[in-house]
C-alpha cells in the first residue's frame, strides 16, 4: 500500500519524441491532481474498520493505511467515488470539492 511516487516528466515538444508505450513506470504518476475534481471522498474515521476494501477498488491507488484506518492522497485522487460505493460501512462520503474548505 505504497503511495504513488511523482516522477519528473518533461512533456515532449515534438510528436516524434512521444514514447510508443507508457510514459511512466508502474507505481509512478507524472502529474498531481490537475484541479478538475468536482467531488472528493472524506473518510469518517469513527465508522472505518480498516478493512481496506476501498483500497482494493480505488483505480488510482491513492488510498493508504493510516493508524489502522485509511487515508486518501488528495494529490492524486480523481474523485470518481468508487471507494464510497465500495465501502460497506458507509465510512466514505463524497462531498463537493472545497465544501470543507480544503482542496
Ligand atoms: S472500505 Fe470503508 S471501512 Fe473499509 S477501510 Fe475503506 S473506508 Fe474503512
Ligand atoms: S474517489 Fe476514486 S480515486 Fe479517489 S480515493 Fe476514491 S476510488 Fe480512489
Short mmCIF file of C-alpha atoms and ligand atoms in Angstrom, two decimals:
data_model
loop_
_atom_site.label_atom_id
_atom_site.label_comp_id
_atom_site.label_asym_id
_atom_site.label_seq_id
_atom_site.Cartn_x
_atom_site.Cartn_y
_atom_site.Cartn_z
CA UNK A 1 0.00 0.00 0.00
CA UNK A 2 2.64 2.49 -1.01
CA UNK A 3 1.65 5.96 -2.12
CA UNK A 4 2.46 6.57 -5.79
CA UNK A 5 5.66 8.43 -6.46
CA UNK A 6 5.62 11.59 -8.50
CA UNK A 7 8.00 11.28 -11.42
CA UNK A 8 9.55 14.23 -13.18
CA UNK A 9 8.14 14.25 -16.68
CA UNK A 10 9.28 16.52 -19.42
CA UNK A 11 6.47 16.95 -21.92
CA UNK A 12 7.73 16.13 -25.43
CA UNK A 13 7.98 19.13 -27.72
CA UNK A 14 7.57 17.21 -30.96
CA UNK A 15 5.38 14.28 -31.98
CA UNK A 16 8.46 12.17 -32.77
CA UNK A 17 9.60 12.48 -29.13
CA UNK A 18 6.47 10.84 -27.68
CA UNK A 19 7.06 7.29 -26.34
CA UNK A 20 5.27 4.46 -28.13
CA UNK A 21 4.44 2.82 -24.75
CA UNK A 22 3.51 4.17 -21.31
CA UNK A 23 5.37 7.34 -20.39
CA UNK A 24 5.91 6.34 -16.75
CA UNK A 25 6.77 3.07 -14.98
CA UNK A 26 4.23 1.29 -12.71
CA UNK A 27 3.81 2.89 -9.29
CA UNK A 28 4.55 6.40 -10.52
CA UNK A 29 2.42 9.30 -11.67
CA UNK A 30 3.52 12.25 -13.76
CA UNK A 31 1.08 14.93 -12.54
CA UNK A 32 -0.75 15.76 -9.33
CA UNK A 33 -4.48 16.38 -9.36
CA UNK A 34 -4.89 18.99 -12.06
CA UNK A 35 -7.77 20.72 -10.30
CA UNK A 36 -10.65 19.29 -12.32
CA UNK A 37 -12.02 17.15 -9.45
CA UNK A 38 -15.56 18.28 -8.60
CA UNK A 39 -16.22 15.91 -5.68
CA UNK A 40 -13.90 14.42 -3.12
CA UNK A 41 -14.14 11.48 -0.70
CA UNK A 42 -13.99 12.08 3.05
CA UNK A 43 -13.25 9.17 5.39
CA UNK A 44 -15.31 9.15 8.59
CA UNK A 45 -12.71 7.56 10.86
CA UNK A 46 -15.24 6.60 13.54
CA UNK A 47 -17.05 4.34 11.04
CA UNK A 48 -13.94 2.98 9.29
CA UNK A 49 -12.93 -0.55 10.32
CA UNK A 50 -9.68 -0.57 8.33
CA UNK A 51 -10.85 -3.46 6.14
CA UNK A 52 -9.15 -1.89 3.06
CA UNK A 53 -11.93 -2.83 0.65
CA UNK A 54 -11.84 0.75 -0.64
CA UNK A 55 -8.11 0.38 -1.30
CA UNK A 56 -8.76 -2.68 -3.47
CA UNK A 57 -11.34 -0.84 -5.56
CA UNK A 58 -9.60 2.54 -5.97
CA UNK A 59 -8.42 2.73 -9.61
CA UNK A 60 -5.79 5.35 -8.76
CA UNK A 61 -4.06 3.61 -5.85
CA UNK A 62 -4.44 6.74 -3.73
CA UNK A 63 -5.80 5.11 -0.56
CA UNK A 64 -3.28 4.17 2.10
CA UNK A 65 -3.26 2.69 5.59
CA UNK A 66 -3.12 5.25 8.40
CA UNK A 67 -3.33 4.32 12.11
CA UNK A 68 -5.41 1.16 11.45
CA UNK A 69 -7.81 3.22 9.29
CA UNK A 70 -7.33 4.58 5.78
CA UNK A 71 -6.29 7.93 4.40
CA UNK A 72 -6.64 9.40 0.92
CA UNK A 73 -3.92 11.15 -1.02
CA UNK A 74 -5.79 14.12 -2.48
CA UNK A 75 -2.88 15.00 -4.73
CA UNK A 76 -3.85 12.05 -6.90
CA UNK A 77 -7.50 11.20 -6.09
CA UNK A 78 -9.67 11.89 -9.14
CA UNK A 79 -12.95 11.97 -7.22
CA UNK A 80 -14.61 9.08 -9.03
CA UNK A 81 -16.49 7.93 -5.91
CA UNK A 82 -15.83 4.22 -6.38
CA UNK A 83 -14.38 3.95 -2.86
CA UNK A 84 -17.56 5.41 -1.37
CA UNK A 85 -19.71 2.90 -3.28
CA UNK A 86 -17.43 0.02 -2.29
CA UNK A 87 -17.34 0.76 1.44
CA UNK A 88 -19.92 -1.48 3.09
CA UNK A 89 -19.64 0.51 6.35
CA UNK A 90 -20.64 3.78 4.68
CA UNK A 91 -17.48 5.32 6.09
CA UNK A 92 -16.67 7.33 2.96
CA UNK A 93 -18.78 10.30 1.96
CA UNK A 94 -18.43 12.23 -1.29
CA UNK A 95 -18.62 15.98 -0.77
CA UNK A 96 -18.40 18.91 -3.15
CA UNK A 97 -14.81 19.98 -3.82
CA UNK A 98 -13.95 22.81 -1.43
CA UNK A 99 -17.07 22.26 0.71
CA UNK A 100 -14.92 21.60 3.79
CA UNK A 101 -12.59 24.48 2.96
CA UNK A 102 -9.84 22.15 1.66
CA UNK A 103 -8.85 21.35 -1.89
S1 LIG B 1 -13.86 0.15 2.91
FE1 LIG B 1 -14.72 1.59 4.40
S2 LIG B 1 -14.41 0.58 6.37
FE2 LIG B 1 -13.07 -0.46 4.91
S3 LIG B 1 -11.10 0.64 5.11
FE3 LIG B 1 -12.25 1.63 3.45
S4 LIG B 1 -13.32 3.35 4.47
FE4 LIG B 1 -12.66 1.92 6.08
S1 LIG B 2 -12.69 8.89 -5.27
FE1 LIG B 2 -11.86 7.39 -6.76
S2 LIG B 2 -9.72 7.98 -6.99
FE2 LIG B 2 -10.42 8.99 -5.14
S3 LIG B 2 -9.87 7.61 -3.47
FE3 LIG B 2 -11.98 7.11 -4.09
S4 LIG B 2 -11.79 5.46 -5.58
FE4 LIG B 2 -9.77 6.43 -5.37
#
